[in-house]
Coordinates of C-alpha atoms in Angstrom, one line a residue:
M108 CA -13.4 -11.2 -5.3
A109 CA -14.4 -13.1 -2.2
D110 CA -15.5 -16.5 -1.0
K111 CA -19.3 -16.8 -1.5
N112 CA -19.6 -18.6 1.9
A113 CA -17.8 -16.0 4.0
G114 CA -15.7 -13.2 2.5
S115 CA -18.6 -11.8 0.4
T116 CA -20.2 -10.4 3.6
Y117 CA -17.4 -7.8 3.6
V118 CA -18.0 -7.0 -0.1
M119 CA -21.8 -6.6 0.5
K120 CA -21.4 -4.3 3.4
S121 CA -18.7 -2.2 1.7
K122 CA -21.0 -1.7 -1.3
A123 CA -23.9 -0.7 1.0
T124 CA -21.6 1.8 2.7
S125 CA -20.6 3.3 -0.7
E126 CA -24.2 3.6 -1.8
K127 CA -25.0 5.5 1.4
L128 CA -22.3 8.0 0.4
G129 CA -23.8 8.3 -3.1
D130 CA -21.5 6.0 -5.0
Y131 CA -23.4 3.4 -7.0
S132 CA -20.6 2.6 -9.5
G133 CA -19.7 -0.8 -7.9
E134 CA -21.2 -4.0 -9.3
I135 CA -21.5 -7.3 -7.4
T136 CA -21.7 -10.4 -9.7
D137 CA -20.7 -14.0 -9.9
A138 CA -16.9 -13.8 -10.3
R139 CA -17.0 -16.0 -13.4
R140 CA -18.6 -13.1 -15.3
L141 CA -15.5 -11.1 -14.9
K142 CA -13.7 -13.3 -17.5
S143 CA -16.2 -12.1 -20.1
R144 CA -15.7 -8.4 -19.1
F145 CA -11.9 -8.5 -19.3
Q146 CA -10.0 -10.2 -22.2
N147 CA -7.0 -10.8 -19.9
F148 CA -8.4 -12.1 -16.7
P149 CA -6.3 -15.1 -15.6
A150 CA -7.8 -15.8 -12.1
A151 CA -9.7 -19.0 -11.1
T152 CA -13.2 -17.8 -10.2
E153 CA -15.1 -20.9 -9.2
G154 CA -17.1 -20.4 -6.0
L155 CA -16.3 -16.7 -5.7
T156 CA -18.3 -13.5 -5.6
G157 CA -17.0 -10.7 -7.8
Y158 CA -17.1 -7.0 -7.1
F159 CA -16.2 -4.8 -10.0
N160 CA -15.2 -1.2 -9.2
P161 CA -14.7 0.9 -12.4
R162 CA -13.3 3.7 -10.4
G163 CA -10.6 1.6 -8.8
G164 CA -7.1 0.8 -10.0
W165 CA -3.5 1.6 -9.2
A166 CA -1.1 4.5 -9.8
D167 CA 2.6 4.5 -10.2
A168 CA 3.4 6.3 -7.0
Q169 CA 7.1 6.7 -7.6
S170 CA 6.6 8.4 -10.9
A171 CA 3.8 10.5 -9.5
V172 CA 5.9 11.8 -6.7
R173 CA 8.9 12.4 -9.0
F174 CA 6.6 14.5 -11.3
L175 CA 5.2 16.4 -8.4
A176 CA 8.7 17.2 -7.1
Q177 CA 9.7 18.5 -10.6
E178 CA 6.6 20.7 -10.8
C179 CA 7.3 22.1 -7.3
S180 CA 10.9 22.8 -8.1
Q181 CA 10.0 24.7 -11.2
R182 CA 7.8 26.9 -9.1
G183 CA 10.5 27.8 -6.6
I184 CA 9.6 25.4 -3.8
T185 CA 12.6 24.1 -1.8
F186 CA 13.0 20.6 -0.5
I187 CA 15.0 20.0 2.6
T188 CA 16.4 16.4 2.4
E189 CA 18.9 14.1 4.1
P190 CA 19.4 14.4 7.9
R191 CA 18.6 18.2 7.8
G192 CA 15.1 17.4 6.5
R193 CA 14.4 14.4 8.7
A194 CA 11.9 15.3 11.4
T195 CA 12.6 13.6 14.7
S196 CA 9.9 15.3 16.8
L197 CA 7.4 18.1 16.8
R198 CA 7.8 21.4 18.5
I199 CA 4.4 22.2 20.2
R200 CA 3.4 25.5 21.7
A201 CA 1.5 24.2 24.7
R202 CA -0.6 27.3 25.5
E203 CA -2.0 27.4 21.9
K204 CA -2.1 23.7 21.6
R205 CA -0.5 24.1 18.2
V206 CA 2.5 22.6 16.3
V207 CA 4.9 25.4 15.4
G208 CA 7.8 23.5 14.0
V209 CA 9.9 20.3 13.8
N210 CA 13.1 19.2 15.3
A211 CA 15.4 17.8 12.7
A212 CA 18.1 15.1 12.9
E213 CA 20.7 17.7 12.0
G214 CA 20.8 21.5 12.5
E215 CA 18.4 23.9 14.1
L216 CA 14.7 23.7 14.7
I217 CA 12.6 24.3 11.6
F218 CA 9.7 26.7 12.2
A219 CA 6.7 27.2 9.9
T220 CA 3.4 29.1 10.0
Q221 CA 1.6 26.1 8.7
I222 CA 2.6 22.4 9.1
I223 CA 1.0 19.5 7.3
L224 CA 2.0 16.1 8.4
A225 CA 2.0 13.4 5.7
T226 CA 4.1 10.9 7.7
G227 CA 2.1 7.7 7.2
A228 CA 3.6 4.7 8.9
W229 CA 6.2 7.0 10.7
S230 CA 3.5 9.0 12.5
G231 CA 3.8 6.9 15.7
Q232 CA 7.4 8.2 16.1
L233 CA 6.3 11.8 16.2
F234 CA 3.3 11.6 18.5
P235 CA 1.6 9.0 20.7
I236 CA -1.1 7.3 18.7
S237 CA -0.5 3.7 19.7
H238 CA -3.9 3.6 21.4
A239 CA -5.6 4.1 18.0
S240 CA -3.1 3.0 15.3
S241 CA 0.0 0.9 14.8
A242 CA 2.1 0.5 11.7
S243 CA 2.8 -2.9 10.2
G244 CA 4.9 -4.3 7.4
Q245 CA 3.2 -6.2 4.6
S246 CA 4.8 -8.8 2.3
V247 CA 5.2 -8.0 -1.4
G248 CA 6.7 -10.2 -4.1
F249 CA 7.7 -9.6 -7.7
V250 CA 7.8 -12.1 -10.6
Q251 CA 10.0 -11.2 -13.6
L252 CA 8.1 -11.8 -16.8
T253 CA 9.3 -11.9 -20.4
P254 CA 8.0 -9.1 -22.7
K255 CA 5.6 -11.6 -24.3
E256 CA 4.3 -12.9 -20.9
A257 CA 3.8 -9.3 -19.7
E258 CA 1.9 -8.4 -22.9
S259 CA -0.6 -11.3 -22.2
L260 CA -1.5 -9.5 -18.9
R261 CA -1.2 -5.9 -20.0
D262 CA -4.9 -5.0 -19.7
M263 CA -5.5 -7.1 -16.6
P264 CA -7.3 -5.2 -13.8
V265 CA -6.0 -5.2 -10.2
I266 CA -7.4 -8.4 -8.8
M267 CA -7.8 -9.0 -5.0
N268 CA -9.2 -11.9 -3.1
F269 CA -10.8 -10.3 0.0
S270 CA -11.0 -13.7 1.7
T271 CA -7.3 -14.3 1.6
G272 CA -5.9 -10.8 1.4
V273 CA -3.8 -11.5 -1.7
L274 CA -3.8 -9.1 -4.6
V275 CA -2.0 -8.9 -7.9
F276 CA -1.3 -6.0 -10.3
S277 CA -0.8 -5.9 -14.0
P278 CA 2.9 -5.9 -15.0
Y279 CA 4.8 -2.7 -14.6
P280 CA 5.4 -0.9 -17.9
G281 CA 9.1 -0.9 -18.8
N282 CA 10.3 -3.7 -16.5
N283 CA 7.6 -6.4 -16.9
L284 CA 7.5 -7.1 -13.2
L285 CA 4.3 -8.8 -11.9
K286 CA 3.6 -7.5 -8.4
V287 CA 1.8 -9.7 -5.8
A288 CA 1.1 -8.7 -2.2
H289 CA -0.6 -10.1 0.9
H290 CA -2.5 -7.8 3.2
G291 CA -2.9 -9.4 6.6
F292 CA -2.0 -8.5 10.2
G293 CA 1.5 -7.7 9.1
V294 CA 4.8 -7.6 11.0
A295 CA 5.7 -5.1 13.7
N296 CA 9.1 -3.4 13.8
Q297 CA 9.7 -2.0 17.3
V298 CA 11.5 1.3 17.5
A299 CA 12.4 3.2 20.7
V300 CA 11.4 6.9 20.6
D301 CA 11.3 9.9 23.0
N302 CA 14.7 8.9 24.6
G303 CA 13.5 5.3 25.1
S304 CA 10.3 6.1 26.9
R305 CA 8.1 4.7 24.2
L306 CA 8.2 1.7 21.9
V307 CA 6.3 2.0 18.6
S308 CA 6.0 -0.1 15.5
S309 CA 7.5 2.0 12.7
P310 CA 9.8 1.8 9.7
K311 CA 13.3 3.2 10.0
L312 CA 13.6 6.9 9.7
A313 CA 16.8 6.6 7.5
G314 CA 17.7 4.1 4.9
N315 CA 15.8 1.6 2.8
N316 CA 13.2 -0.3 4.7
A317 CA 12.9 -3.1 2.1
K318 CA 14.9 -6.3 2.7
A319 CA 15.2 -7.6 -0.9
G320 CA 15.1 -11.3 -1.3
Y321 CA 13.6 -12.1 2.2
L322 CA 10.1 -13.3 3.0
P323 CA 8.8 -14.9 6.1
E324 CA 7.8 -18.5 5.4
D325 CA 4.1 -18.0 6.0
A326 CA 4.2 -14.9 3.8
D327 CA 5.8 -16.8 1.0
R328 CA 3.1 -19.5 1.3
H329 CA 0.3 -16.9 1.1
L330 CA 1.8 -15.3 -2.0
R331 CA 2.3 -18.7 -3.7
D332 CA -1.2 -19.7 -2.9
G333 CA -2.4 -16.3 -4.2
L334 CA -0.5 -16.7 -7.5
K335 CA -1.9 -20.2 -7.9
Q336 CA -5.5 -18.8 -7.8
L337 CA -5.0 -15.3 -9.3
V338 CA -2.3 -15.9 -12.0
P339 CA -1.9 -19.7 -12.0
Q340 CA 0.4 -19.8 -15.1
F341 CA 3.2 -18.1 -13.0
R342 CA 2.6 -19.9 -9.6
D343 CA 6.0 -21.7 -9.7
R344 CA 8.2 -18.8 -10.7
P345 CA 10.9 -17.6 -8.4

């Protein structure tokens, strides 16, 4: 959803771009009509434009990766983990302009005939891309619901207000946690790499990057305001 007076410009242009690529599945409508489309749609919709994408949604990333790892293991694929499997830099064959391996936090260089980097927010630590990209941390909150409360939102779609950047997911199956997030400029975490010659924004290479129970004051305000609009019945929950 987006504010009719401002944020809907992004929605309109995004839909136009999708249609140029051959995707006509998205539908722009008055946000109030979404309540009739979904039985469990708790958001306040007055004054908002709605964009319904039937191909969108969310996936349980943790379960998906766990399943993939199990499938790979059953097929004889080996995972190198802990410090031995933690890449600290790339080994580049300059004459061929080709990456031929990675230096690990522990042990010898790991060579490979083909290397696929899927390093996400850690990419800036491995090669200089700060001129084009920088990682940032985004604020996420969770609200614990009772089984009955979670059931009332079970078929709720992912709802996002493009004007504020706040989005909310249906409760997680099994633990009844309602996830709310705010996508904004984010917070930088400076890390020195290449023996201190470069400073990049990146998560830690080792350990858990989540600081449970801590939210910057402005992030807490954004999430609270988002809950008030998207799932108002739980706006005052801890």
